[in-house]
Amino acid sequence: MSAPHEEDDLAPTSTPGYKPSAAKSVDEYAKLDAEDESLARWKASLGIVPGASTAGSGPKVTIFSLELASPTLPPGKHLIMDLQNQAEVASLKKNPVTIKEGVEYNVRINFKVNHSIISGVRYIQVVKRSGVKVDKMEQMLGSYGPHPKGELYSKNFDPEESPSGMLARSGTYHVRSRVVDDDGEVYADWEWSFKLGKEW
């Protein structure tokens, strides 16, 4: 069970005065402003059309993978966390991923909206070293409906630079990642670890 202060770290930031609107079905969204042709075309490109099926059970969103991408990665090397493989997720916590120090990288997340419209979905990551928080990243994924062709969505986050230096290379960094929406619904929550090295 998480400590209360850890849950605070993983809570999405809120904008004072903003209150998410009531959830609507895909069909309700399709009928809004139906007379606006350009808006209707845009909504159709998102799979929001009258009569679209929104019935579904299970999670609204499935997170498939988290990837660390960098132009400095050796050819053919990929750092992809398969979040559908529970054994791999458990291994990520115990076996740190090595990230090259002082390089630019970005995080990419791949997910599928199974049913319904989701809004204000965010990826939150808290990094700790020796139990002390050293970084928090919060990135907006956005609002989505089910993909018209049932395909995955992919979101690239802003580039970041990994720390460098002897002090940064000593020790292991522990990460808690979470995907949550405006309503506080958590779609994924997992832990992993990394260490910094001179090479990938």
mmCIF file with all atom_site columns, C-alpha atoms in Angstrom:
data_model
loop_
_atom_site.group_PDB
_atom_site.id
_atom_site.type_symbol
_atom_site.label_atom_id
_atom_site.label_alt_id
_atom_site.label_comp_id
_atom_site.label_asym_id
_atom_site.label_entity_id
_atom_site.label_seq_id
_atom_site.pdbx_PDB_ins_code
_atom_site.Cartn_x
_atom_site.Cartn_y
_atom_site.Cartn_z
_atom_site.occupancy
_atom_site.B_iso_or_equiv
_atom_site.pdbx_formal_charge
_atom_site.auth_seq_id
_atom_site.auth_comp_id
_atom_site.auth_asym_id
_atom_site.auth_atom_id
_atom_site.pdbx_PDB_model_num
ATOM 1   C CA . MET A 1 1   ? 0.000   0.000   0.000   1.00 0.00 ? 1   MET A CA 1
ATOM 2   C CA . SER A 1 2   ? 1.312   3.461   -0.914  1.00 0.00 ? 2   SER A CA 1
ATOM 3   C CA . ALA A 1 3   ? 2.120   6.092   1.658   1.00 0.00 ? 3   ALA A CA 1
ATOM 4   C CA . PRO A 1 4   ? -0.213  9.140   1.593   1.00 0.00 ? 4   PRO A CA 1
ATOM 5   C CA . HIS A 1 5   ? 2.562   11.529  0.492   1.00 0.00 ? 5   HIS A CA 1
ATOM 6   C CA . GLU A 1 6   ? 3.421   9.192   -2.391  1.00 0.00 ? 6   GLU A CA 1
ATOM 7   C CA . GLU A 1 7   ? -0.197  9.326   -3.572  1.00 0.00 ? 7   GLU A CA 1
ATOM 8   C CA . ASP A 1 8   ? -0.001  13.140  -3.443  1.00 0.00 ? 8   ASP A CA 1
ATOM 9   C CA . ASP A 1 9   ? 3.060   12.999  -5.720  1.00 0.00 ? 9   ASP A CA 1
ATOM 10  C CA . LEU A 1 10  ? 1.085   10.924  -8.224  1.00 0.00 ? 10  LEU A CA 1
ATOM 11  C CA . ALA A 1 11  ? -2.015  13.134  -8.186  1.00 0.00 ? 11  ALA A CA 1
ATOM 12  C CA . PRO A 1 12  ? -2.468  15.152  -11.388 1.00 0.00 ? 12  PRO A CA 1
ATOM 13  C CA . THR A 1 13  ? -2.168  18.903  -11.055 1.00 0.00 ? 13  THR A CA 1
ATOM 14  C CA . SER A 1 14  ? -5.447  20.746  -11.190 1.00 0.00 ? 14  SER A CA 1
ATOM 15  C CA . THR A 1 15  ? -6.384  24.124  -12.584 1.00 0.00 ? 15  THR A CA 1
ATOM 16  C CA . PRO A 1 16  ? -8.265  26.256  -10.059 1.00 0.00 ? 16  PRO A CA 1
ATOM 17  C CA . GLY A 1 17  ? -11.859 26.760  -11.165 1.00 0.00 ? 17  GLY A CA 1
ATOM 18  C CA . TYR A 1 18  ? -11.746 24.010  -13.826 1.00 0.00 ? 18  TYR A CA 1
ATOM 19  C CA . LYS A 1 19  ? -14.337 21.302  -13.463 1.00 0.00 ? 19  LYS A CA 1
ATOM 20  C CA . PRO A 1 20  ? -14.505 18.492  -16.025 1.00 0.00 ? 20  PRO A CA 1
ATOM 21  C CA . SER A 1 21  ? -17.815 18.334  -17.827 1.00 0.00 ? 21  SER A CA 1
ATOM 22  C CA . ALA A 1 22  ? -20.159 15.423  -17.319 1.00 0.00 ? 22  ALA A CA 1
ATOM 23  C CA . ALA A 1 23  ? -19.248 12.330  -19.287 1.00 0.00 ? 23  ALA A CA 1
ATOM 24  C CA . LYS A 1 24  ? -21.112 11.870  -22.555 1.00 0.00 ? 24  LYS A CA 1
ATOM 25  C CA . SER A 1 25  ? -21.450 8.887   -24.824 1.00 0.00 ? 25  SER A CA 1
ATOM 26  C CA . VAL A 1 26  ? -19.909 8.797   -28.294 1.00 0.00 ? 26  VAL A CA 1
ATOM 27  C CA . ASP A 1 27  ? -23.423 9.107   -29.714 1.00 0.00 ? 27  ASP A CA 1
ATOM 28  C CA . GLU A 1 28  ? -24.125 12.255  -27.640 1.00 0.00 ? 28  GLU A CA 1
ATOM 29  C CA . TYR A 1 29  ? -20.890 13.847  -28.852 1.00 0.00 ? 29  TYR A CA 1
ATOM 30  C CA . ALA A 1 30  ? -21.734 12.913  -32.444 1.00 0.00 ? 30  ALA A CA 1
ATOM 31  C CA . LYS A 1 31  ? -25.067 14.742  -32.233 1.00 0.00 ? 31  LYS A CA 1
ATOM 32  C CA . LEU A 1 32  ? -23.565 17.937  -30.762 1.00 0.00 ? 32  LEU A CA 1
ATOM 33  C CA . ASP A 1 33  ? -23.263 20.691  -33.405 1.00 0.00 ? 33  ASP A CA 1
ATOM 34  C CA . ALA A 1 34  ? -24.366 18.192  -36.063 1.00 0.00 ? 34  ALA A CA 1
ATOM 35  C CA . GLU A 1 35  ? -25.088 21.055  -38.506 1.00 0.00 ? 35  GLU A CA 1
ATOM 36  C CA . ASP A 1 36  ? -21.411 22.133  -38.593 1.00 0.00 ? 36  ASP A CA 1
ATOM 37  C CA . GLU A 1 37  ? -19.970 20.195  -41.574 1.00 0.00 ? 37  GLU A CA 1
ATOM 38  C CA . SER A 1 38  ? -16.285 20.711  -40.797 1.00 0.00 ? 38  SER A CA 1
ATOM 39  C CA . LEU A 1 39  ? -16.800 19.717  -37.166 1.00 0.00 ? 39  LEU A CA 1
ATOM 40  C CA . ALA A 1 40  ? -18.779 16.653  -38.284 1.00 0.00 ? 40  ALA A CA 1
ATOM 41  C CA . ARG A 1 41  ? -15.896 15.613  -40.595 1.00 0.00 ? 41  ARG A CA 1
ATOM 42  C CA . TRP A 1 42  ? -13.374 16.087  -37.779 1.00 0.00 ? 42  TRP A CA 1
ATOM 43  C CA . LYS A 1 43  ? -15.507 14.053  -35.360 1.00 0.00 ? 43  LYS A CA 1
ATOM 44  C CA . ALA A 1 44  ? -15.941 11.312  -37.976 1.00 0.00 ? 44  ALA A CA 1
ATOM 45  C CA . SER A 1 45  ? -12.133 11.108  -38.337 1.00 0.00 ? 45  SER A CA 1
ATOM 46  C CA . LEU A 1 46  ? -12.048 10.341  -34.598 1.00 0.00 ? 46  LEU A CA 1
ATOM 47  C CA . GLY A 1 47  ? -14.720 7.670   -34.874 1.00 0.00 ? 47  GLY A CA 1
ATOM 48  C CA . ILE A 1 48  ? -17.372 9.904   -33.312 1.00 0.00 ? 48  ILE A CA 1
ATOM 49  C CA . VAL A 1 49  ? -20.382 9.276   -35.518 1.00 0.00 ? 49  VAL A CA 1
ATOM 50  C CA . PRO A 1 50  ? -24.094 8.829   -34.740 1.00 0.00 ? 50  PRO A CA 1
ATOM 51  C CA . GLY A 1 51  ? -24.887 5.238   -33.874 1.00 0.00 ? 51  GLY A CA 1
ATOM 52  C CA . ALA A 1 52  ? -21.288 4.424   -32.917 1.00 0.00 ? 52  ALA A CA 1
ATOM 53  C CA . SER A 1 53  ? -21.225 1.670   -30.360 1.00 0.00 ? 53  SER A CA 1
ATOM 54  C CA . THR A 1 54  ? -19.919 2.720   -26.977 1.00 0.00 ? 54  THR A CA 1
ATOM 55  C CA . ALA A 1 55  ? -21.029 -0.328  -25.087 1.00 0.00 ? 55  ALA A CA 1
ATOM 56  C CA . GLY A 1 56  ? -18.141 -2.096  -23.548 1.00 0.00 ? 56  GLY A CA 1
ATOM 57  C CA . SER A 1 57  ? -16.903 -3.680  -20.437 1.00 0.00 ? 57  SER A CA 1
ATOM 58  C CA . GLY A 1 58  ? -13.493 -3.622  -18.908 1.00 0.00 ? 58  GLY A CA 1
ATOM 59  C CA . PRO A 1 59  ? -11.117 -0.687  -18.824 1.00 0.00 ? 59  PRO A CA 1
ATOM 60  C CA . LYS A 1 60  ? -11.786 2.323   -21.029 1.00 0.00 ? 60  LYS A CA 1
ATOM 61  C CA . VAL A 1 61  ? -8.074  2.483   -21.844 1.00 0.00 ? 61  VAL A CA 1
ATOM 62  C CA . THR A 1 62  ? -5.375  -0.172  -22.164 1.00 0.00 ? 62  THR A CA 1
ATOM 63  C CA . ILE A 1 63  ? -1.751  0.952   -21.909 1.00 0.00 ? 63  ILE A CA 1
ATOM 64  C CA . PHE A 1 64  ? 0.388   -1.313  -24.085 1.00 0.00 ? 64  PHE A CA 1
ATOM 65  C CA . SER A 1 65  ? 3.919   0.014   -23.801 1.00 0.00 ? 65  SER A CA 1
ATOM 66  C CA . LEU A 1 66  ? 6.236   2.760   -22.682 1.00 0.00 ? 66  LEU A CA 1
ATOM 67  C CA . GLU A 1 67  ? 9.285   3.424   -24.814 1.00 0.00 ? 67  GLU A CA 1
ATOM 68  C CA . LEU A 1 68  ? 12.428  5.478   -24.274 1.00 0.00 ? 68  LEU A CA 1
ATOM 69  C CA . ALA A 1 69  ? 13.595  6.790   -27.642 1.00 0.00 ? 69  ALA A CA 1
ATOM 70  C CA . SER A 1 70  ? 16.861  8.579   -28.373 1.00 0.00 ? 70  SER A CA 1
ATOM 71  C CA . PRO A 1 71  ? 18.877  9.323   -31.504 1.00 0.00 ? 71  PRO A CA 1
ATOM 72  C CA . THR A 1 72  ? 21.923  8.139   -29.510 1.00 0.00 ? 72  THR A CA 1
ATOM 73  C CA . LEU A 1 73  ? 20.636  4.574   -29.104 1.00 0.00 ? 73  LEU A CA 1
ATOM 74  C CA . PRO A 1 74  ? 22.821  2.070   -30.984 1.00 0.00 ? 74  PRO A CA 1
ATOM 75  C CA . PRO A 1 75  ? 21.272  0.826   -34.246 1.00 0.00 ? 75  PRO A CA 1
ATOM 76  C CA . GLY A 1 76  ? 18.738  -1.920  -33.577 1.00 0.00 ? 76  GLY A CA 1
ATOM 77  C CA . LYS A 1 77  ? 18.517  -1.239  -29.821 1.00 0.00 ? 77  LYS A CA 1
ATOM 78  C CA . HIS A 1 78  ? 15.071  -0.431  -28.427 1.00 0.00 ? 78  HIS A CA 1
ATOM 79  C CA . LEU A 1 79  ? 14.049  0.316   -24.840 1.00 0.00 ? 79  LEU A CA 1
ATOM 80  C CA . ILE A 1 80  ? 10.414  -0.774  -24.737 1.00 0.00 ? 80  ILE A CA 1
ATOM 81  C CA . MET A 1 81  ? 8.501   -1.776  -21.625 1.00 0.00 ? 81  MET A CA 1
ATOM 82  C CA . ASP A 1 82  ? 5.730   -4.223  -22.533 1.00 0.00 ? 82  ASP A CA 1
ATOM 83  C CA . LEU A 1 83  ? 3.107   -3.333  -19.949 1.00 0.00 ? 83  LEU A CA 1
ATOM 84  C CA . GLN A 1 84  ? 0.842   -6.205  -20.977 1.00 0.00 ? 84  GLN A CA 1
ATOM 85  C CA . ASN A 1 85  ? 3.465   -8.735  -19.886 1.00 0.00 ? 85  ASN A CA 1
ATOM 86  C CA . GLN A 1 86  ? 3.167   -8.951  -16.083 1.00 0.00 ? 86  GLN A CA 1
ATOM 87  C CA . ALA A 1 87  ? 6.409   -10.914 -15.715 1.00 0.00 ? 87  ALA A CA 1
ATOM 88  C CA . GLU A 1 88  ? 8.296   -8.169  -17.590 1.00 0.00 ? 88  GLU A CA 1
ATOM 89  C CA . VAL A 1 89  ? 6.653   -5.455  -15.476 1.00 0.00 ? 89  VAL A CA 1
ATOM 90  C CA . ALA A 1 90  ? 7.733   -7.273  -12.289 1.00 0.00 ? 90  ALA A CA 1
ATOM 91  C CA . SER A 1 91  ? 11.253  -7.637  -13.706 1.00 0.00 ? 91  SER A CA 1
ATOM 92  C CA . LEU A 1 92  ? 11.498  -3.907  -14.509 1.00 0.00 ? 92  LEU A CA 1
ATOM 93  C CA . LYS A 1 93  ? 11.315  -3.078  -10.813 1.00 0.00 ? 93  LYS A CA 1
ATOM 94  C CA . LYS A 1 94  ? 14.166  -5.434  -9.886  1.00 0.00 ? 94  LYS A CA 1
ATOM 95  C CA . ASN A 1 95  ? 16.373  -5.165  -12.998 1.00 0.00 ? 95  ASN A CA 1
ATOM 96  C CA . PRO A 1 96  ? 17.166  -1.524  -13.788 1.00 0.00 ? 96  PRO A CA 1
ATOM 97  C CA . VAL A 1 97  ? 17.151  -0.268  -17.356 1.00 0.00 ? 97  VAL A CA 1
ATOM 98  C CA . THR A 1 98  ? 20.431  1.472   -18.277 1.00 0.00 ? 98  THR A CA 1
ATOM 99  C CA . ILE A 1 99  ? 20.091  4.979   -19.703 1.00 0.00 ? 99  ILE A CA 1
ATOM 100 C CA . LYS A 1 100 ? 23.127  6.737   -21.143 1.00 0.00 ? 100 LYS A CA 1
ATOM 101 C CA . GLU A 1 101 ? 24.087  9.836   -19.151 1.00 0.00 ? 101 GLU A CA 1
ATOM 102 C CA . GLY A 1 102 ? 23.821  13.333  -20.640 1.00 0.00 ? 102 GLY A CA 1
ATOM 103 C CA . VAL A 1 103 ? 21.789  12.417  -23.724 1.00 0.00 ? 103 VAL A CA 1
ATOM 104 C CA . GLU A 1 104 ? 18.496  13.689  -25.069 1.00 0.00 ? 104 GLU A CA 1
ATOM 105 C CA . TYR A 1 105 ? 15.674  11.167  -25.014 1.00 0.00 ? 105 TYR A CA 1
ATOM 106 C CA . ASN A 1 106 ? 11.925  11.195  -25.062 1.00 0.00 ? 106 ASN A CA 1
ATOM 107 C CA . VAL A 1 107 ? 9.214   8.994   -23.669 1.00 0.00 ? 107 VAL A CA 1
ATOM 108 C CA . ARG A 1 108 ? 6.605   7.476   -25.981 1.00 0.00 ? 108 ARG A CA 1
ATOM 109 C CA . ILE A 1 109 ? 3.477   5.749   -24.746 1.00 0.00 ? 109 ILE A CA 1
ATOM 110 C CA . ASN A 1 110 ? 1.262   3.417   -26.804 1.00 0.00 ? 110 ASN A CA 1
ATOM 111 C CA . PHE A 1 111 ? -2.336  2.895   -25.764 1.00 0.00 ? 111 PHE A CA 1
ATOM 112 C CA . LYS A 1 112 ? -5.780  1.942   -27.000 1.00 0.00 ? 112 LYS A CA 1
ATOM 113 C CA . VAL A 1 113 ? -9.124  3.474   -26.121 1.00 0.00 ? 113 VAL A CA 1
ATOM 114 C CA . ASN A 1 114 ? -11.452 0.490   -25.804 1.00 0.00 ? 114 ASN A CA 1
ATOM 115 C CA . HIS A 1 115 ? -14.768 2.297   -25.423 1.00 0.00 ? 115 HIS A CA 1
ATOM 116 C CA . SER A 1 116 ? -16.172 5.676   -24.373 1.00 0.00 ? 116 SER A CA 1
ATOM 117 C CA . ILE A 1 117 ? -14.601 9.098   -24.702 1.00 0.00 ? 117 ILE A CA 1
ATOM 118 C CA . ILE A 1 118 ? -11.735 9.781   -22.331 1.00 0.00 ? 118 ILE A CA 1
ATOM 119 C CA . SER A 1 119 ? -10.659 13.303  -21.439 1.00 0.00 ? 119 SER A CA 1
ATOM 120 C CA . GLY A 1 120 ? -7.688  14.920  -19.804 1.00 0.00 ? 120 GLY A CA 1
ATOM 121 C CA . VAL A 1 121 ? -5.585  11.756  -19.751 1.00 0.00 ? 121 VAL A CA 1
ATOM 122 C CA . ARG A 1 122 ? -2.109  12.289  -18.275 1.00 0.00 ? 122 ARG A CA 1
ATOM 123 C CA . TYR A 1 123 ? 1.078   10.348  -17.758 1.00 0.00 ? 123 TYR A CA 1
ATOM 124 C CA . ILE A 1 124 ? 2.675   11.023  -14.360 1.00 0.00 ? 124 ILE A CA 1
ATOM 125 C CA . GLN A 1 125 ? 6.105   9.756   -13.359 1.00 0.00 ? 125 GLN A CA 1
ATOM 126 C CA . VAL A 1 126 ? 7.813   10.232  -9.988  1.00 0.00 ? 126 VAL A CA 1
ATOM 127 C CA . VAL A 1 127 ? 11.525  9.409   -9.753  1.00 0.00 ? 127 VAL A CA 1
ATOM 128 C CA . LYS A 1 128 ? 13.155  8.704   -6.396  1.00 0.00 ? 128 LYS A CA 1
ATOM 129 C CA . ARG A 1 129 ? 16.711  7.928   -5.425  1.00 0.00 ? 129 ARG A CA 1
ATOM 130 C CA . SER A 1 130 ? 17.417  6.516   -1.968  1.00 0.00 ? 130 SER A CA 1
ATOM 131 C CA . GLY A 1 131 ? 13.788  7.259   -1.095  1.00 0.00 ? 131 GLY A CA 1
ATOM 132 C CA . VAL A 1 132 ? 14.057  10.977  -1.937  1.00 0.00 ? 132 VAL A CA 1
ATOM 133 C CA . LYS A 1 133 ? 12.036  12.463  -4.817  1.00 0.00 ? 133 LYS A CA 1
ATOM 134 C CA . VAL A 1 134 ? 14.415  13.841  -7.437  1.00 0.00 ? 134 VAL A CA 1
ATOM 135 C CA . ASP A 1 135 ? 12.035  14.409  -10.349 1.00 0.00 ? 135 ASP A CA 1
ATOM 136 C CA . LYS A 1 136 ? 8.376   14.481  -11.306 1.00 0.00 ? 136 LYS A CA 1
ATOM 137 C CA . MET A 1 137 ? 7.119   14.534  -14.870 1.00 0.00 ? 137 MET A CA 1
ATOM 138 C CA . GLU A 1 138 ? 3.516   15.140  -15.823 1.00 0.00 ? 138 GLU A CA 1
ATOM 139 C CA . GLN A 1 139 ? 2.584   15.055  -19.500 1.00 0.00 ? 139 GLN A CA 1
ATOM 140 C CA . MET A 1 140 ? -0.846  15.448  -21.044 1.00 0.00 ? 140 MET A CA 1
ATOM 141 C CA . LEU A 1 141 ? -1.880  12.701  -23.429 1.00 0.00 ? 141 LEU A CA 1
ATOM 142 C CA . GLY A 1 142 ? -5.122  14.491  -24.291 1.00 0.00 ? 142 GLY A CA 1
ATOM 143 C CA . SER A 1 143 ? -8.693  13.460  -24.957 1.00 0.00 ? 143 SER A CA 1
ATOM 144 C CA . TYR A 1 144 ? -9.565  10.543  -27.202 1.00 0.00 ? 144 TYR A CA 1
ATOM 145 C CA . GLY A 1 145 ? -12.347 8.321   -28.448 1.00 0.00 ? 145 GLY A CA 1
ATOM 146 C CA . PRO A 1 146 ? -11.956 4.777   -29.714 1.00 0.00 ? 146 PRO A CA 1
ATOM 147 C CA . HIS A 1 147 ? -9.753  4.789   -32.847 1.00 0.00 ? 147 HIS A CA 1
ATOM 148 C CA . PRO A 1 148 ? -11.944 4.489   -35.971 1.00 0.00 ? 148 PRO A CA 1
ATOM 149 C CA . LYS A 1 149 ? -9.892  1.487   -37.137 1.00 0.00 ? 149 LYS A CA 1
ATOM 150 C CA . GLY A 1 150 ? -9.333  0.019   -33.667 1.00 0.00 ? 150 GLY A CA 1
ATOM 151 C CA . GLU A 1 151 ? -5.637  0.920   -33.787 1.00 0.00 ? 151 GLU A CA 1
ATOM 152 C CA . LEU A 1 152 ? -3.316  2.062   -31.018 1.00 0.00 ? 152 LEU A CA 1
ATOM 153 C CA . TYR A 1 153 ? -2.614  5.700   -30.295 1.00 0.00 ? 153 TYR A CA 1
ATOM 154 C CA . SER A 1 154 ? 0.997   6.751   -29.789 1.00 0.00 ? 154 SER A CA 1
ATOM 155 C CA . LYS A 1 155 ? 2.021   9.872   -27.887 1.00 0.00 ? 155 LYS A CA 1
ATOM 156 C CA . ASN A 1 156 ? 5.559   11.288  -27.882 1.00 0.00 ? 156 ASN A CA 1
ATOM 157 C CA . PHE A 1 157 ? 6.429   13.494  -24.933 1.00 0.00 ? 157 PHE A CA 1
ATOM 158 C CA . ASP A 1 158 ? 8.750   16.478  -24.937 1.00 0.00 ? 158 ASP A CA 1
ATOM 159 C CA . PRO A 1 159 ? 12.456  15.619  -25.085 1.00 0.00 ? 159 PRO A CA 1
ATOM 160 C CA . GLU A 1 160 ? 14.423  15.561  -21.842 1.00 0.00 ? 160 GLU A CA 1
ATOM 161 C CA . GLU A 1 161 ? 18.106  15.223  -21.036 1.00 0.00 ? 161 GLU A CA 1
ATOM 162 C CA . SER A 1 162 ? 19.393  12.528  -18.727 1.00 0.00 ? 162 SER A CA 1
ATOM 163 C CA . PRO A 1 163 ? 21.601  13.647  -15.821 1.00 0.00 ? 163 PRO A CA 1
ATOM 164 C CA . SER A 1 164 ? 25.341  13.148  -16.086 1.00 0.00 ? 164 SER A CA 1
ATOM 165 C CA . GLY A 1 165 ? 28.392  12.929  -13.851 1.00 0.00 ? 165 GLY A CA 1
ATOM 166 C CA . MET A 1 166 ? 29.855  10.487  -11.401 1.00 0.00 ? 166 MET A CA 1
ATOM 167 C CA . LEU A 1 167 ? 27.321  11.301  -8.692  1.00 0.00 ? 167 LEU A CA 1
ATOM 168 C CA . ALA A 1 168 ? 24.398  10.774  -11.062 1.00 0.00 ? 168 ALA A CA 1
ATOM 169 C CA . ARG A 1 169 ? 25.826  7.401   -12.150 1.00 0.00 ? 169 ARG A CA 1
ATOM 170 C CA . SER A 1 170 ? 26.016  6.066   -8.606  1.00 0.00 ? 170 SER A CA 1
ATOM 171 C CA . GLY A 1 171 ? 22.915  4.300   -7.408  1.00 0.00 ? 171 GLY A CA 1
ATOM 172 C CA . THR A 1 172 ? 19.591  3.232   -8.831  1.00 0.00 ? 172 THR A CA 1
ATOM 173 C CA . TYR A 1 173 ? 16.598  5.426   -9.564  1.00 0.00 ? 173 TYR A CA 1
ATOM 174 C CA . HIS A 1 174 ? 13.156  4.046   -8.701  1.00 0.00 ? 174 HIS A CA 1
ATOM 175 C CA . VAL A 1 175 ? 10.202  5.206   -10.780 1.00 0.00 ? 175 VAL A CA 1
ATOM 176 C CA . ARG A 1 176 ? 6.472   5.030   -10.217 1.00 0.00 ? 176 ARG A CA 1
ATOM 177 C CA . SER A 1 177 ? 4.423   5.671   -13.363 1.00 0.00 ? 177 SER A CA 1
ATOM 178 C CA . ARG A 1 178 ? 0.702   6.251   -13.612 1.00 0.00 ? 178 ARG A CA 1
ATOM 179 C CA . VAL A 1 179 ? -1.813  7.034   -16.352 1.00 0.00 ? 179 VAL A CA 1
ATOM 180 C CA . VAL A 1 180 ? -4.868  8.862   -15.000 1.00 0.00 ? 180 VAL A CA 1
ATOM 181 C CA . ASP A 1 181 ? -7.696  11.041  -16.345 1.00 0.00 ? 181 ASP A CA 1
ATOM 182 C CA . ASP A 1 182 ? -9.449  14.234  -15.208 1.00 0.00 ? 182 ASP A CA 1
ATOM 183 C CA . ASP A 1 183 ? -11.938 12.185  -13.197 1.00 0.00 ? 183 ASP A CA 1
ATOM 184 C CA . GLY A 1 184 ? -9.126  10.493  -11.262 1.00 0.00 ? 184 GLY A CA 1
ATOM 185 C CA . GLU A 1 185 ? -9.638  7.129   -12.949 1.00 0.00 ? 185 GLU A CA 1
ATOM 186 C CA . VAL A 1 186 ? -6.305  5.270   -13.011 1.00 0.00 ? 186 VAL A CA 1
ATOM 187 C CA . TYR A 1 187 ? -5.707  3.257   -16.204 1.00 0.00 ? 187 TYR A CA 1
ATOM 188 C CA . ALA A 1 188 ? -2.209  1.999   -15.361 1.00 0.00 ? 188 ALA A CA 1
ATOM 189 C CA . ASP A 1 189 ? 0.106   2.147   -12.362 1.00 0.00 ? 189 ASP A CA 1
ATOM 190 C CA . TRP A 1 190 ? 3.484   0.412   -12.311 1.00 0.00 ? 190 TRP A CA 1
ATOM 191 C CA . GLU A 1 191 ? 6.995   0.662   -10.900 1.00 0.00 ? 191 GLU A CA 1
ATOM 192 C CA . TRP A 1 192 ? 10.327  0.326   -12.650 1.00 0.00 ? 192 TRP A CA 1
ATOM 193 C CA . SER A 1 193 ? 13.935  1.327   -12.109 1.00 0.00 ? 193 SER A CA 1
ATOM 194 C CA . PHE A 1 194 ? 16.881  2.655   -14.064 1.00 0.00 ? 194 PHE A CA 1
ATOM 195 C CA . LYS A 1 195 ? 20.509  3.499   -13.635 1.00 0.00 ? 195 LYS A CA 1
ATOM 196 C CA . LEU A 1 196 ? 22.701  5.912   -15.555 1.00 0.00 ? 196 LEU A CA 1
ATOM 197 C CA . GLY A 1 197 ? 25.745  4.665   -17.417 1.00 0.00 ? 197 GLY A CA 1
ATOM 198 C CA . LYS A 1 198 ? 28.417  5.876   -19.811 1.00 0.00 ? 198 LYS A CA 1
ATOM 199 C CA . GLU A 1 199 ? 26.809  3.768   -22.542 1.00 0.00 ? 199 GLU A CA 1
ATOM 200 C CA . TRP A 1 200 ? 23.368  2.413   -23.313 1.00 0.00 ? 200 TRP A CA 1
#
